[in-house]
PDB file of C-alpha atoms in Angstrom:
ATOM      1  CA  UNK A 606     -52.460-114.613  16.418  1.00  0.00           C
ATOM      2  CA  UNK A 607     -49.090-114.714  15.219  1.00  0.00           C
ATOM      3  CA  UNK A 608     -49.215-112.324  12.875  1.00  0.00           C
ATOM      4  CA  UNK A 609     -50.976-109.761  15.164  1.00  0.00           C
ATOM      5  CA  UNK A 610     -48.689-110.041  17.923  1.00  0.00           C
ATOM      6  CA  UNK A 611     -46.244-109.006  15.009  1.00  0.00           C
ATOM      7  CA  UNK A 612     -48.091-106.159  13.995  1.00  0.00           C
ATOM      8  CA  UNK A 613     -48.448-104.845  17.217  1.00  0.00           C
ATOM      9  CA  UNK A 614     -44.817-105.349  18.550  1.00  0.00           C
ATOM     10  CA  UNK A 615     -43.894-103.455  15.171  1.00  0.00           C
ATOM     11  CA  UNK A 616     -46.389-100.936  16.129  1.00  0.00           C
ATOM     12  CA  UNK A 617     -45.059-100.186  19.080  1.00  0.00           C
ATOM     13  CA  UNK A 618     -41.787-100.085  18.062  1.00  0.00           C
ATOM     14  CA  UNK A 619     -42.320 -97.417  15.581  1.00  0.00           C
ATOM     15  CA  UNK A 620     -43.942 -95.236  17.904  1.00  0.00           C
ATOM     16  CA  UNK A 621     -41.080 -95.656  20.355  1.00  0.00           C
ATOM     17  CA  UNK A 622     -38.846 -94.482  17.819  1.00  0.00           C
ATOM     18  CA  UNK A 623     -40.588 -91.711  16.275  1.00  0.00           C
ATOM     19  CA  UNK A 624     -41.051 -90.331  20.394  1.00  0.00           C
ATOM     20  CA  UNK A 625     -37.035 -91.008  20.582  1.00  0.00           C
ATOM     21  CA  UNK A 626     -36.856 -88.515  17.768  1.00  0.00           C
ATOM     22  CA  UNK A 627     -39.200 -85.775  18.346  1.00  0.00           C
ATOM     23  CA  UNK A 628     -37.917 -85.917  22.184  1.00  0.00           C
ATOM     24  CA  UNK A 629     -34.545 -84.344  20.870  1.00  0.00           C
ATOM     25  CA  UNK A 630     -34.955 -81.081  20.817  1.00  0.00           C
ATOM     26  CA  UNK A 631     -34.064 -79.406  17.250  1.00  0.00           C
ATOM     27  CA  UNK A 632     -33.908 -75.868  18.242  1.00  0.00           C
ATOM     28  CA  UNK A 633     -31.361 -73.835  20.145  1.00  0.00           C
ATOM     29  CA  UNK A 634     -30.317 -70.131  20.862  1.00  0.00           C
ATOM     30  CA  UNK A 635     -27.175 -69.339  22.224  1.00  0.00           C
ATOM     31  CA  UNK A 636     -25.789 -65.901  23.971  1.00  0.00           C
ATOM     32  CA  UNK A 637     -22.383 -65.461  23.904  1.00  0.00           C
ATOM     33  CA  UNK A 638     -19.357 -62.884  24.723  1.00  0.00           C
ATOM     34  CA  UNK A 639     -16.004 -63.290  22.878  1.00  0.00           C
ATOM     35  CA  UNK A 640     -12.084 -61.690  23.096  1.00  0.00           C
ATOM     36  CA  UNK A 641      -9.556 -61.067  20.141  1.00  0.00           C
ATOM     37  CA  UNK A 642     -12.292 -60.414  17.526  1.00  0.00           C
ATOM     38  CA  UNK A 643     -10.284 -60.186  14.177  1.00  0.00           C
ATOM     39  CA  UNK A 644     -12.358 -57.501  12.570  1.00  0.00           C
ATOM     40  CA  UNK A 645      -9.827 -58.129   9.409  1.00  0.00           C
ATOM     41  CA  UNK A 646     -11.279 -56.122   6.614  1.00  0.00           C
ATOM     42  CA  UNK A 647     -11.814 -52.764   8.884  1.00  0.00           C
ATOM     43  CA  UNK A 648      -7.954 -53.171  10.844  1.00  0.00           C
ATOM     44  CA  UNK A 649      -6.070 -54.340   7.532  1.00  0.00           C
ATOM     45  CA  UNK A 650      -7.408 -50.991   6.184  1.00  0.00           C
ATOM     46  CA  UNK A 651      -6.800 -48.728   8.896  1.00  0.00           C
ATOM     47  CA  UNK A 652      -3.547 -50.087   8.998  1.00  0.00           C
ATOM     48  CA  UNK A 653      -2.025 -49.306   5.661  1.00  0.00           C
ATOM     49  CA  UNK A 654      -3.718 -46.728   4.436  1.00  0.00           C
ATOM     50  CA  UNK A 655      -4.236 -44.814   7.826  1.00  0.00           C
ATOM     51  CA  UNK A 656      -1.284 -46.045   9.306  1.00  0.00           C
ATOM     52  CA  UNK A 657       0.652 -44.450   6.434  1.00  0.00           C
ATOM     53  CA  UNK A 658      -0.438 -41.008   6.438  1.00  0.00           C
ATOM     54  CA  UNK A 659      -0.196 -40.936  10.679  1.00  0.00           C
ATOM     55  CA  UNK A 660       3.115 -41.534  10.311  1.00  0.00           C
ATOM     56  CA  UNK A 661       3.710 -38.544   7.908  1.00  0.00           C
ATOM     57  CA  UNK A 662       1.654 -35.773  10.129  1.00  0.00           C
ATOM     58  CA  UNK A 663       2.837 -37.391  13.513  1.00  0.00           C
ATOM     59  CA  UNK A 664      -0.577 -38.734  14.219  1.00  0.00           C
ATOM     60  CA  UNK A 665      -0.523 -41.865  16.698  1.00  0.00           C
ATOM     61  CA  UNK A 666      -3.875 -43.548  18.444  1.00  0.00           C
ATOM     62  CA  UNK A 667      -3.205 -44.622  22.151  1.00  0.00           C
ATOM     63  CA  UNK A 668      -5.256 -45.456  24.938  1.00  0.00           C
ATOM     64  CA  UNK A 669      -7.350 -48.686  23.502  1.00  0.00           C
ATOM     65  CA  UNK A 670     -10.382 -49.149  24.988  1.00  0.00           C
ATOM     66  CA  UNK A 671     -11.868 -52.585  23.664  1.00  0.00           C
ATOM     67  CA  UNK A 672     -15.908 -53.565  24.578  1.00  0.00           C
ATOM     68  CA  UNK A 673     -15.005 -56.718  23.534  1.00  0.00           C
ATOM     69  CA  UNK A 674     -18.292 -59.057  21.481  1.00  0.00           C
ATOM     70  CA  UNK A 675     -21.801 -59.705  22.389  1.00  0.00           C
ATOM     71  CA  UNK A 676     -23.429 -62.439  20.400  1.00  0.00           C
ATOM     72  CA  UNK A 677     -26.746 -64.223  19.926  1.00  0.00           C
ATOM     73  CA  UNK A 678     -26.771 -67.002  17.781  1.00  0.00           C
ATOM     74  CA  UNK A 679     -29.623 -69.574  16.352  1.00  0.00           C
ATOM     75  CA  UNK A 680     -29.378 -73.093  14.965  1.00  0.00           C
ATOM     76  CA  UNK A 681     -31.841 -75.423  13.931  1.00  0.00           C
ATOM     77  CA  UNK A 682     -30.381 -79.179  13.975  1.00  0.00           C
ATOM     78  CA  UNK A 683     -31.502 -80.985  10.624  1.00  0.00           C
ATOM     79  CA  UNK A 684     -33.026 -84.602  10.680  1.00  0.00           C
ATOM     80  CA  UNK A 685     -29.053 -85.682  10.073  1.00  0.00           C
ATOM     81  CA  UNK A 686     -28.123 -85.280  14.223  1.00  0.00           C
ATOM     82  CA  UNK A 687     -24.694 -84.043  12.727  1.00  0.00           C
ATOM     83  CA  UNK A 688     -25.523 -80.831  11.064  1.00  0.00           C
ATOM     84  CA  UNK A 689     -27.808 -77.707  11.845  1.00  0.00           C
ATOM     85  CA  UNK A 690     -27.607 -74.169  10.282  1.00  0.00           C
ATOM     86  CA  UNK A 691     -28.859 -70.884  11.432  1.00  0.00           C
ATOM     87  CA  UNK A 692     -27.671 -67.567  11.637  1.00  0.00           C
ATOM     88  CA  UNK A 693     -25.158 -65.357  14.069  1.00  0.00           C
ATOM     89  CA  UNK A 694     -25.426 -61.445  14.899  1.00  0.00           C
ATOM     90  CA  UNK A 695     -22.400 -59.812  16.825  1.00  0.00           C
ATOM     91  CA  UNK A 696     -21.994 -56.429  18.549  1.00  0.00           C
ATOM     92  CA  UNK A 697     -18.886 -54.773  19.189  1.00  0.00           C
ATOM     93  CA  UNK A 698     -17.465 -51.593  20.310  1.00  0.00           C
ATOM     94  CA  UNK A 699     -13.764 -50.686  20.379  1.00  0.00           C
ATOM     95  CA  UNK A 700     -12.682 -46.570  20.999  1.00  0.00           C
ATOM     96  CA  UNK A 701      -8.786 -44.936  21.289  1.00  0.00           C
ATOM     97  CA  UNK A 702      -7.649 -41.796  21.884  1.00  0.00           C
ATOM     98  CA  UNK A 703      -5.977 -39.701  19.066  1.00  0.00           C
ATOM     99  CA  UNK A 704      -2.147 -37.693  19.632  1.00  0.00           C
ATOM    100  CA  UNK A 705      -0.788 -35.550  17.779  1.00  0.00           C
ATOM    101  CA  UNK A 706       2.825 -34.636  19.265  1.00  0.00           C
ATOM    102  CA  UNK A 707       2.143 -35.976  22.256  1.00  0.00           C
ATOM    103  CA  UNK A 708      -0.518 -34.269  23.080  1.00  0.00           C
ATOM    104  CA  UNK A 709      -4.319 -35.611  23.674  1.00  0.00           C
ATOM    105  CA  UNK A 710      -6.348 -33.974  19.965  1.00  0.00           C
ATOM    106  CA  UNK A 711      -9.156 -36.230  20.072  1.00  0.00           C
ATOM    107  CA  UNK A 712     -11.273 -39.971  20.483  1.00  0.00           C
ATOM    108  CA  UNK A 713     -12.094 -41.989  17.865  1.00  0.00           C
ATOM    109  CA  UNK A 714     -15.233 -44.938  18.126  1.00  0.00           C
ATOM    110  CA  UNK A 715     -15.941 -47.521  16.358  1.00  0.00           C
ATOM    111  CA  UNK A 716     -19.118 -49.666  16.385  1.00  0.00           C
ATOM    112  CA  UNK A 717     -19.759 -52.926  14.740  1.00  0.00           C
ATOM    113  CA  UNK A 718     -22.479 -55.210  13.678  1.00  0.00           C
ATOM    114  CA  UNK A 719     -22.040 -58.480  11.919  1.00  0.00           C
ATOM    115  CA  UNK A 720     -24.816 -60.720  10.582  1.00  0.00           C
ATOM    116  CA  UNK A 721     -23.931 -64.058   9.059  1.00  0.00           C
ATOM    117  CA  UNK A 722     -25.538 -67.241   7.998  1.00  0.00           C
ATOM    118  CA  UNK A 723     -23.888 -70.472   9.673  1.00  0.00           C
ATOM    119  CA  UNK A 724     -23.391 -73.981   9.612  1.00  0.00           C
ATOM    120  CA  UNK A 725     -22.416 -76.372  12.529  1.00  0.00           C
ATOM    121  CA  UNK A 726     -21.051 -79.611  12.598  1.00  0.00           C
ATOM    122  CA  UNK A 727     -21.541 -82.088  15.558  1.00  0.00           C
ATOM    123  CA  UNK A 728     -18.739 -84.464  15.929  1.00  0.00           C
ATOM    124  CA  UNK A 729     -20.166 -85.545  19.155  1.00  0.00           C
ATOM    125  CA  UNK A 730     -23.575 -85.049  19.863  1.00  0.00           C
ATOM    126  CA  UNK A 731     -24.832 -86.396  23.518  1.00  0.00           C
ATOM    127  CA  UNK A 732     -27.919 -85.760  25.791  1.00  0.00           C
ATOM    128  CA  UNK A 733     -25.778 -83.821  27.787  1.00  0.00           C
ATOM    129  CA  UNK A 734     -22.585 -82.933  25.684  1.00  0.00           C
ATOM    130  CA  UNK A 735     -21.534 -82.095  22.129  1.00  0.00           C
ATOM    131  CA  UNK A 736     -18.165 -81.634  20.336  1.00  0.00           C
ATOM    132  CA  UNK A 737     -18.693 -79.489  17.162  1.00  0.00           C
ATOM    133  CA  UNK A 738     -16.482 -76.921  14.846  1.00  0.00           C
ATOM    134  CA  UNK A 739     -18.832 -74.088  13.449  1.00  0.00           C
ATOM    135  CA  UNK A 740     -18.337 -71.321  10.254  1.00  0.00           C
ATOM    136  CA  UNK A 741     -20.247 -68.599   9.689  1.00  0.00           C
ATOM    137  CA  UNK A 742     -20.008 -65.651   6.887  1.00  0.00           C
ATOM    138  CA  UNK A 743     -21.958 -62.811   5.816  1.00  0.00           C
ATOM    139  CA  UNK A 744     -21.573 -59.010   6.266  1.00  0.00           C
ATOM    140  CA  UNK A 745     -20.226 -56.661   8.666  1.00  0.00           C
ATOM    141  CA  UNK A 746     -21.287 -52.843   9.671  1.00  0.00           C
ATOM    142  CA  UNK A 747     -18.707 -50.098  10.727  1.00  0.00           C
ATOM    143  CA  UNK A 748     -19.498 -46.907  12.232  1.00  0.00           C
ATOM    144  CA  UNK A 749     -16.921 -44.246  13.072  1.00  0.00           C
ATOM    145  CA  UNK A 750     -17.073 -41.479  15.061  1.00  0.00           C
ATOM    146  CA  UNK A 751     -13.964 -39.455  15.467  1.00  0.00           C
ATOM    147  CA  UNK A 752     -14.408 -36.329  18.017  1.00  0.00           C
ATOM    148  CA  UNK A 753     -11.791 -33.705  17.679  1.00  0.00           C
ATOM    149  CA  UNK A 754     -10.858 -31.785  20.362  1.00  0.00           C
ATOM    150  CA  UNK A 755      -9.542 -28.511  19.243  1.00  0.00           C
ATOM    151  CA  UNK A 756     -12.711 -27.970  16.891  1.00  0.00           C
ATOM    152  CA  UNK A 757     -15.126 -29.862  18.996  1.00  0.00           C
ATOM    153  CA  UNK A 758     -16.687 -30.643  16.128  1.00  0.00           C
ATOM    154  CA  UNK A 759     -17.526 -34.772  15.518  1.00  0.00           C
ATOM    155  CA  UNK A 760     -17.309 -36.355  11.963  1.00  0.00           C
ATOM    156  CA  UNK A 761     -19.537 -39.860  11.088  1.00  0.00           C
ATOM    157  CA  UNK A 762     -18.792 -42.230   8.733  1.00  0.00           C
ATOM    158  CA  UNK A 763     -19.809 -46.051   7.828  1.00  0.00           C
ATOM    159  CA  UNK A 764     -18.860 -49.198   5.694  1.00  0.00           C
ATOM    160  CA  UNK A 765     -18.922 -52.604   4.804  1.00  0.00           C
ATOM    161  CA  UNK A 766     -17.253 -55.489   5.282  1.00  0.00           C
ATOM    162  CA  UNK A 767     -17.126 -59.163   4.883  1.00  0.00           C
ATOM    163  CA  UNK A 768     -17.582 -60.355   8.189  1.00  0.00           C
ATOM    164  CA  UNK A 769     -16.841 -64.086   9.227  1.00  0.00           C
ATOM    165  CA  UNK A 770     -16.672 -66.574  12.013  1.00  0.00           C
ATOM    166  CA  UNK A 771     -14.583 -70.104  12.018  1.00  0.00           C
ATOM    167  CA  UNK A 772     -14.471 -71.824  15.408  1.00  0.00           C
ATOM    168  CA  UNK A 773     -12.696 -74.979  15.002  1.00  0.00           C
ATOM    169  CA  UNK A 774     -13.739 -76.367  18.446  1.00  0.00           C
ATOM    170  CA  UNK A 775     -16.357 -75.718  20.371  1.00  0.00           C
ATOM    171  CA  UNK A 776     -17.326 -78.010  23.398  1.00  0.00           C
ATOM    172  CA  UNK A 777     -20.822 -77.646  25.103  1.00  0.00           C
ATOM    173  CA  UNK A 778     -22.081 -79.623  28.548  1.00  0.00           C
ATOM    174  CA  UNK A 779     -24.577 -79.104  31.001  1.00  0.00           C
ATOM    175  CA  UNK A 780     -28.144 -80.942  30.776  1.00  0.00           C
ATOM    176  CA  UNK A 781     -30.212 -81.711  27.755  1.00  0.00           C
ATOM    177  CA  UNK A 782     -32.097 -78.292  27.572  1.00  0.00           C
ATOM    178  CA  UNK A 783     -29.731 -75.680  29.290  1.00  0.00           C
ATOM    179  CA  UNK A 784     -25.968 -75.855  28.060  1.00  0.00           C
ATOM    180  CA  UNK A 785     -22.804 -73.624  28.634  1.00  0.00           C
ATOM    181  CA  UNK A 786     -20.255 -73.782  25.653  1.00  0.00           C
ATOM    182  CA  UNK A 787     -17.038 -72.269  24.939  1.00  0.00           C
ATOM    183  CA  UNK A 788     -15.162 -72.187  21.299  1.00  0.00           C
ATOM    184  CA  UNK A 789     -12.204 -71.568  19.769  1.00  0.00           C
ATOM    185  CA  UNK A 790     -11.587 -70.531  16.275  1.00  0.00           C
ATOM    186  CA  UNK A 791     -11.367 -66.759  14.711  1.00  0.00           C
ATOM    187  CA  UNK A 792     -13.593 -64.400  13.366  1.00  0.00           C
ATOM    188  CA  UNK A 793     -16.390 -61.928  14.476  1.00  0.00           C
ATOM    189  CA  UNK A 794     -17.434 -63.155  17.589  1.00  0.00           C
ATOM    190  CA  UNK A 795     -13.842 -63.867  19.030  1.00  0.00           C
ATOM    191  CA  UNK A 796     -10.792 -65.999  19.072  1.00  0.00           C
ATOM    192  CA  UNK A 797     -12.019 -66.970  22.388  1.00  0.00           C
ATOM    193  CA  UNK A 798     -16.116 -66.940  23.246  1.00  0.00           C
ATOM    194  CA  UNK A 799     -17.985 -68.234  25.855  1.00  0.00           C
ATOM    195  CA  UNK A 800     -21.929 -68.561  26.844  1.00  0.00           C
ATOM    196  CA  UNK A 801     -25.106 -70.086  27.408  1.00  0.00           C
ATOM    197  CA  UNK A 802     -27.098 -71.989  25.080  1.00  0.00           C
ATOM    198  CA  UNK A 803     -30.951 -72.994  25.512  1.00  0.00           C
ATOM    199  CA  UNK A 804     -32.236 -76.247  23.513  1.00  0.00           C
ATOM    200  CA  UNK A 805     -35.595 -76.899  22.650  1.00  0.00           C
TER     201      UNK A 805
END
């Protein structure tokens, strides 16, 4: 009798536990806008090489108008609560106007897209709150349009670059499902980002 009472309470216990784990959800997708997106390969370039020859021909870009970074993001937590990866895809849109002798000559657009695997770490990871830093790399997609006025003719050109993401902190709260988060760091989604999260 004993040894059945044993068997059982194991039993139960076990299936306590595994329902403890499969009742955490593993999933999560997260929506996000961000400010002071680095966009370092694409500005460092522009700003030696074009930044060069504007100076010689009087050339000068004014009037920034900055769209500022859409995200969506997916992780899948592993089996160790502390770690999930997944994958982040950014949108952003930043246009100026060009001068030549202080006078209006053209616009100039620029569109990109950034896809990156990524890893998150959970320092803290509660029912209804989480601590975590987060890195993502992969590549990022320029398109330029530059519109001239005189000519009224448009030109279109595209590259690549490495595109990246390192938020050291990001804190998330709200219920065990349905979270708003905000992070720090640098990268392509922002120096400062903010959203909503769904777990499940």
């Amino acid at each position: 009798m004993k040894k059945i009472a044993l068997l059982l309470a194991i039993t139960m216990m076990s299936v306590v536990n595994s329902m403890a784990q499969t009742d955490d959800p593993q999933n999560e997708i997260g929506i996000s806008y961000g400010l002071g997106v680095s966009l370092i390969g694409d500005g460092i370039g522009h700003g030696i090489g074009a930044g060069i020859i504007d100076g010689i021909i009087g050339r000068k870009w004014t009037n920034d108008k900055q769209f500022g970074t859409l995200g969506i993001e997916y992780f899948r937590h592993l089996d160790n609560p502390k770690v999930a990866i997944g994958g982040i895809l950014t949108y952003a849109q930043y246009s100026n106007d060009v001068e030549a002798n202080d006078k209006k000559v053209g616009e100039r657009t620029r569109k990109y897209i950034t896809a990156m695997p990524a890893v998150k770490y959970m320092y803290i990871n509660k029912k209804s709150f989480g601590l975590y830093s987060k890195l993502g790399v992969g590549l990022m997609y320029m398109n330029l349009n530059e519109k001239n006025d005189q000519t009224g003719k448009s030109d279109s050109s595209s590259k690549l670059y490495l595109g990246y993401q390192v938020s050291v902190l990001g804190l998330e709260a709200g219920s065990q499902n349905v979270r708003a988060f905000v992070e720090a760091g640098v990268g392509e989604q922002g120096i400062i980002l903010a959203g909503l999260k769904c777990r499940f």
